[in-house]
Short mmCIF file of C-alpha atoms and ligand atoms in Angstrom, two decimals:
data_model
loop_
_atom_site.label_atom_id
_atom_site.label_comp_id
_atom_site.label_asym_id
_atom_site.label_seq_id
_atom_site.Cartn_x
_atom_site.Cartn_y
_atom_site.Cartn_z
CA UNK A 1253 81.78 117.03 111.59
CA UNK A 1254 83.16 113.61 110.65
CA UNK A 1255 85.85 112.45 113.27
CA UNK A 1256 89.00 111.18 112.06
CA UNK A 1257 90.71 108.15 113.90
CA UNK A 1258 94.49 108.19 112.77
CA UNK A 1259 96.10 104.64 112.53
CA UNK A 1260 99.40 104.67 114.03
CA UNK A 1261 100.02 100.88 113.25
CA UNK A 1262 102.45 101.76 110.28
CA UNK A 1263 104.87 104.00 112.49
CA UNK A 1264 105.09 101.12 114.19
CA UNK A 1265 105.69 98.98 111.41
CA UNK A 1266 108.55 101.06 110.17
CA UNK A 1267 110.40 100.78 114.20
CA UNK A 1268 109.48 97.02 114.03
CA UNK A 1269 111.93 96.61 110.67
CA UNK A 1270 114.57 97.74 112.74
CA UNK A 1271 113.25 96.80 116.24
CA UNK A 1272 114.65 99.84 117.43
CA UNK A 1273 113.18 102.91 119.42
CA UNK A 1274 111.90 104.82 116.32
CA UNK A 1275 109.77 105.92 114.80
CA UNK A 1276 108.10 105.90 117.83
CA UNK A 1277 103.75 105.81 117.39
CA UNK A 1278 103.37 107.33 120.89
CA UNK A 1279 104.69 110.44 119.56
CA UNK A 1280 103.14 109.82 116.10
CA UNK A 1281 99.86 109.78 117.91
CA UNK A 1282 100.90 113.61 119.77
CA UNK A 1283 101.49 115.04 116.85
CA UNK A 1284 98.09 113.51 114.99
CA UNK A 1285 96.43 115.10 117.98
CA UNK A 1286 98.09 118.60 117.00
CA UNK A 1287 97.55 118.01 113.53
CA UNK A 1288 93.47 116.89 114.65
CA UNK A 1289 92.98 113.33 115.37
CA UNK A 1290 89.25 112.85 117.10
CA UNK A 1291 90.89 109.61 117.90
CA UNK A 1292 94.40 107.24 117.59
CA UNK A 1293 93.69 103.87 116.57
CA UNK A 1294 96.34 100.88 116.98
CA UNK A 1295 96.01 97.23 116.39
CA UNK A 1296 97.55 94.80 119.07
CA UNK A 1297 98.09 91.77 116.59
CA UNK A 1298 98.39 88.42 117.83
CA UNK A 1299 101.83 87.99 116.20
CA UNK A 1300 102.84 91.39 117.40
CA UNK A 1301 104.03 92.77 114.00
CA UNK A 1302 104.17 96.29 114.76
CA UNK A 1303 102.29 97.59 118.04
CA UNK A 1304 103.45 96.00 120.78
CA UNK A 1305 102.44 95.59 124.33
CA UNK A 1306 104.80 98.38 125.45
CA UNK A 1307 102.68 100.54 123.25
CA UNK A 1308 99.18 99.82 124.18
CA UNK A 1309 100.24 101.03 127.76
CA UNK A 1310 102.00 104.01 127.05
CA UNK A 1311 99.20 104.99 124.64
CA UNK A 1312 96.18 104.91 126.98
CA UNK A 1313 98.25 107.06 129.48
CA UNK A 1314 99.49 109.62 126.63
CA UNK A 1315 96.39 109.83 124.50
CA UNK A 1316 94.08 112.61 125.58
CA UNK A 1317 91.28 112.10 122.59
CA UNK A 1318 90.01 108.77 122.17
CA UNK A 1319 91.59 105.69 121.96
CA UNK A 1320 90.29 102.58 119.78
CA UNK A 1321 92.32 99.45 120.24
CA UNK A 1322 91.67 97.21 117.10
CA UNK A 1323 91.82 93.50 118.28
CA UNK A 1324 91.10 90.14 117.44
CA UNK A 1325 88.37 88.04 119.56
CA UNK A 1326 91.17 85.93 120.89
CA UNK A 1327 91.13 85.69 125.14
CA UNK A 1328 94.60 86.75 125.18
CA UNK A 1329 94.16 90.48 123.81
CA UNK A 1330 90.95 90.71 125.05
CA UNK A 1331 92.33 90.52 128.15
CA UNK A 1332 94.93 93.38 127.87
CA UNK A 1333 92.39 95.68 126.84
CA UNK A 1334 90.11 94.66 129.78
CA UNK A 1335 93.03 95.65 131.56
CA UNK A 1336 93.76 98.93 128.98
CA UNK A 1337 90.46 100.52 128.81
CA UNK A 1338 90.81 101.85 125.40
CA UNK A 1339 87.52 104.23 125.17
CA UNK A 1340 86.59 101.59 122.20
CA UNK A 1341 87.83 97.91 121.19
CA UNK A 1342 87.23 97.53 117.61
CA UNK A 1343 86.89 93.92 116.83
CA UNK A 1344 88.46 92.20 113.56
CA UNK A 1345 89.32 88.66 111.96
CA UNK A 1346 92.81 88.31 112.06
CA UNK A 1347 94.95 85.74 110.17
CA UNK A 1348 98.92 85.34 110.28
CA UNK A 1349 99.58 85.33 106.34
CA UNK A 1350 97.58 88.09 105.56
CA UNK A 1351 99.61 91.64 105.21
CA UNK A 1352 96.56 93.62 106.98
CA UNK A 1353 93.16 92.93 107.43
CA UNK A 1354 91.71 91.78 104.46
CA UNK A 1355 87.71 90.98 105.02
CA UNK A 1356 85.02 92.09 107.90
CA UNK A 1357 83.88 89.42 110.23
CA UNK A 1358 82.22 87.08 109.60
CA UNK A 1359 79.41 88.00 112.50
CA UNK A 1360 76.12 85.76 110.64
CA UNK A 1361 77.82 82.74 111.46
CA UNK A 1362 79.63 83.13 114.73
CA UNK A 1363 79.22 80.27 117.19
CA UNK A 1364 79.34 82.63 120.02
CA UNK A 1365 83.27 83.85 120.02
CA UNK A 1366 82.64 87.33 119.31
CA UNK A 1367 79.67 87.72 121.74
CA UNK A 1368 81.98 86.69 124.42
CA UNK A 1369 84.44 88.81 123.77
CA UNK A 1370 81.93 91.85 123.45
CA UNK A 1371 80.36 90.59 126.58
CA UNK A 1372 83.90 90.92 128.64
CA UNK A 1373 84.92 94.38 126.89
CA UNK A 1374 81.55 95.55 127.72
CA UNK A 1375 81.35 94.89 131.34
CA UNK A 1376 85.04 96.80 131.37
CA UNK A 1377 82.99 99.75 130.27
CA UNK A 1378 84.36 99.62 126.65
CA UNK A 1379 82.60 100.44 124.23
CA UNK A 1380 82.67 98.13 121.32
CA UNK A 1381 82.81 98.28 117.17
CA UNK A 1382 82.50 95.48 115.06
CA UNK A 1383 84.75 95.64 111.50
CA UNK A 1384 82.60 94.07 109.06
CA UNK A 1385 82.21 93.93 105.20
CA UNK A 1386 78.99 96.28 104.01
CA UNK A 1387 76.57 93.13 103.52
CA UNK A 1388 73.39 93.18 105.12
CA UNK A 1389 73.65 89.94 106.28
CA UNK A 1390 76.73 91.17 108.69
CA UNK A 1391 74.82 93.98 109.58
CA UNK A 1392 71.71 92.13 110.63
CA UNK A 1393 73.67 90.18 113.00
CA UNK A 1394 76.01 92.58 114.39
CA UNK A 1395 72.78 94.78 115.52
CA UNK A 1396 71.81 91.59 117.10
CA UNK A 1397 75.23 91.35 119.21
CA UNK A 1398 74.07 94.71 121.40
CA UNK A 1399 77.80 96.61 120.13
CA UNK A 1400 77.63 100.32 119.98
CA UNK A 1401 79.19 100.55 116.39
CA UNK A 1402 79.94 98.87 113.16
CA UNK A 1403 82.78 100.01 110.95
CA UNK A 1404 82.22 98.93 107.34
CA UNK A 1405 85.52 98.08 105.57
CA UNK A 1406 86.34 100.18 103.17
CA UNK A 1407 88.72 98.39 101.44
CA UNK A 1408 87.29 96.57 98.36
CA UNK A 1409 85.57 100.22 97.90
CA UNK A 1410 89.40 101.65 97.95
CA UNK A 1411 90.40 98.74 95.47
CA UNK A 1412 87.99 99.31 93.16
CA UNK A 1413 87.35 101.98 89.73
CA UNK A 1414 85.41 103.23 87.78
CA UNK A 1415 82.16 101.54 87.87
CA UNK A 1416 82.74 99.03 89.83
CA UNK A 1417 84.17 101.76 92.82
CA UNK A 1418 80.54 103.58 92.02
CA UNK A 1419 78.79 99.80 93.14
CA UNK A 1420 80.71 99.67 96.10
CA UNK A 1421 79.91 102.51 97.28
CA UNK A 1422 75.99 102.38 97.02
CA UNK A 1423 76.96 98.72 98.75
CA UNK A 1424 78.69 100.84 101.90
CA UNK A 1425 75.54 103.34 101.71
CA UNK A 1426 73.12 100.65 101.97
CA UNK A 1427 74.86 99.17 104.83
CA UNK A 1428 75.20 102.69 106.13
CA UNK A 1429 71.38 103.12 106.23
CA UNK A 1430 71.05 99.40 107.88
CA UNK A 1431 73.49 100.61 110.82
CA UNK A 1432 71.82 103.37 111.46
CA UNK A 1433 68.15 102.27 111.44
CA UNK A 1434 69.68 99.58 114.14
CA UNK A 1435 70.59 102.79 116.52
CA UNK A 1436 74.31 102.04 115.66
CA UNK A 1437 77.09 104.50 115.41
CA UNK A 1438 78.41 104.67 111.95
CA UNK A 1439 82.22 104.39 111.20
CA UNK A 1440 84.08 103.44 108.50
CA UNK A 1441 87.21 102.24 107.12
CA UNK A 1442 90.02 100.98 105.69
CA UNK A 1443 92.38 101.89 102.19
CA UNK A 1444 90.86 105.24 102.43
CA UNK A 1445 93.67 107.84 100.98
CA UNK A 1446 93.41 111.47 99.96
CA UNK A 1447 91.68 110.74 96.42
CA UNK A 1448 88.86 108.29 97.75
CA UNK A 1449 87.77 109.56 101.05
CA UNK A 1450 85.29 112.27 100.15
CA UNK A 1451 82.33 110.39 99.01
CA UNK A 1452 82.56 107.50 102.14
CA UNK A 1453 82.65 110.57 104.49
CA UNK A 1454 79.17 111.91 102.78
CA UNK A 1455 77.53 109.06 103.45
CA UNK A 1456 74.55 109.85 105.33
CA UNK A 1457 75.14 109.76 108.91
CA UNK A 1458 78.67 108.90 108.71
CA UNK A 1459 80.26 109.20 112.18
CA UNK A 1460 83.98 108.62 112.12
CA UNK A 1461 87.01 107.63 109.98
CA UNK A 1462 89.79 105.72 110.78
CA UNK A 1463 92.44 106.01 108.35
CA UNK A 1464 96.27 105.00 108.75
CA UNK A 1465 98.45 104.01 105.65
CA UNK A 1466 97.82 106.99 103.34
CA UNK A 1467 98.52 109.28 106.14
CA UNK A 1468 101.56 108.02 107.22
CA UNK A 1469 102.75 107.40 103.60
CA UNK A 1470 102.29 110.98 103.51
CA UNK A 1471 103.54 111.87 106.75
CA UNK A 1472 106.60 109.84 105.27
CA UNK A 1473 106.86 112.65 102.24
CA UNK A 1474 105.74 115.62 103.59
CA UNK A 1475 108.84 115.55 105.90
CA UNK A 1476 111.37 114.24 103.43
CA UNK A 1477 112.44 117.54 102.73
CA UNK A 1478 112.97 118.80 106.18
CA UNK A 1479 114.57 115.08 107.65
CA UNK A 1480 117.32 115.83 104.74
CA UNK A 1481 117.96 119.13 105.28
CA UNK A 1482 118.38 118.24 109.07
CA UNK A 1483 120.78 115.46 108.60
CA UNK A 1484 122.52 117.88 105.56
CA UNK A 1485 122.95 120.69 108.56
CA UNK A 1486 124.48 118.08 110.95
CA UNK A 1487 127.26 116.58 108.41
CA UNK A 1488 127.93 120.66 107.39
CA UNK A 1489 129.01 121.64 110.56
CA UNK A 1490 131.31 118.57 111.18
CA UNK A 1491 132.91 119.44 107.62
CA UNK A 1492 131.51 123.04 105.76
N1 PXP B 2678 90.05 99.91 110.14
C1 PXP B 2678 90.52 98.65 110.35
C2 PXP B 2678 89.61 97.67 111.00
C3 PXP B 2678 91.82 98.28 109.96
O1 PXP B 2678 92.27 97.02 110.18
C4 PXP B 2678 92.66 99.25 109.38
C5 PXP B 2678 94.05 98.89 109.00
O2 PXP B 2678 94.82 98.68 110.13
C6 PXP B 2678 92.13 100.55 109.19
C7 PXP B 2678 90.82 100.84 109.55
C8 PXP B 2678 92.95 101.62 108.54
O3 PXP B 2678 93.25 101.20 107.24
P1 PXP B 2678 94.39 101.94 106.39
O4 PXP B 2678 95.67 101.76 107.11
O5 PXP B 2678 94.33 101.26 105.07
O6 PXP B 2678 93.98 103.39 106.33
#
């Protein structure tokens, strides 16, 4: 069975336009669990878009399936999750003008910054997944890092059609087969929706998902219905 990581960053986004106390992604992530989350993935950006600190506590004490706390290698949020203990820190590049996480890291040419970080999270007892793009390169040197996973990104795959969606694909199986001859977990993700998700999951031993902004986009109109008939009830009863 393929386990599904549910993104909650985009709940959070919605609060953060307001910077109010909803939508609230602690109890986004209780009812993913009900609905079958394996695990609840949140990103602690640097620039604290959407999760915030407040969060990543609140989180770890409310989450009873796993937790993955997507970070950059920066000492700062390293640090809260040494001090966290997500079950996994997923590692990712991070840059302020981007409007999510647009490319893998860049793990063949790290001058040691991402080893450190590992090292730290590591020695916390977290386990530790590198985000990179499906290039064999990436995946030659994150086997050589010691992490426990790599999650190929998804998202070019999710961009793509047609033909072009059929090459990226045998590019993630590839780097599927690389992972896994290196003893490494395989996950995956990133602009995975409804339409594109079945042939990443088949990928041959294809671990986990973690998939956010189509879910919540339908979370968003799957309840339309119901939020309007709510607020409908409310303003009948003042005045039938
Ligand atoms: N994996 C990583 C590393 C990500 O940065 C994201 C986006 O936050 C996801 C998975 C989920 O992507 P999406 O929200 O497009 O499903």
């Amino acid at each position: 069975m393929i386990e599904l990581g549910v993104n909650v960053d985009h709940v959070a986004t919605v609060r953060q336009a307001r910077r109010t106390y909803e939508p609230d992604p602690v109890v986004a992530a209780a009812l993913a669990e009900q609905g079958g989350a394996d695990g609840i993935t949140f990103h602690l950006r640097e620039d604290r878009r959407h999760i915030q600190d407040r969060d990543v506590a609140i989180l770890k004490e409310t989450v009873t399936v796993k937790t993955n706390l997507e970070i950059a290698c920066a000492d700062e949020v390293v640090d809260i999750a040494c001090k966290t203990l997500p079950t996994w820190a997923l590692l990712v590049p991070e840059s302020r003008e981007e409007v999510t996480t647009e490319g893998g890291l860049n793990v063949a040419s790290d001058n040691g910054r991402i080893q450190a970080a590992i090292d730290k999270l590591q020695g916390h007892g977290i386990l530790v997944s590198l985000f990179v793009d499906p290039d064999p390169h990436q995946i030659e040197a994150a086997a050589n890092l010691s992490v426990e996973a790599v999650e190929l990104h998804t998202g070019p795959y999710a961009l793509a059609s047609g033909h072009e969606q059929l090459l990226e694909l045998e590019r993630l199986k590839k780097a599927g087969e690389l992972t896994t001859a290196a003893g490494l977990r395989l996950h995956a993700g990133h602009g995975l929706n409804y339409h594109n998700v079945r042939p990443v999951a088949q990928i041959d031993n294809m671990i986990e998902l973690n998939i956010g902004h189509s879910i919540v986009s339908r979370a968003v109109m799957v309840g339309m219905r119901e939020a309007v008939a709510q607020m409908r009830q409310i303003l009948d009863l003042v005045s039938p």
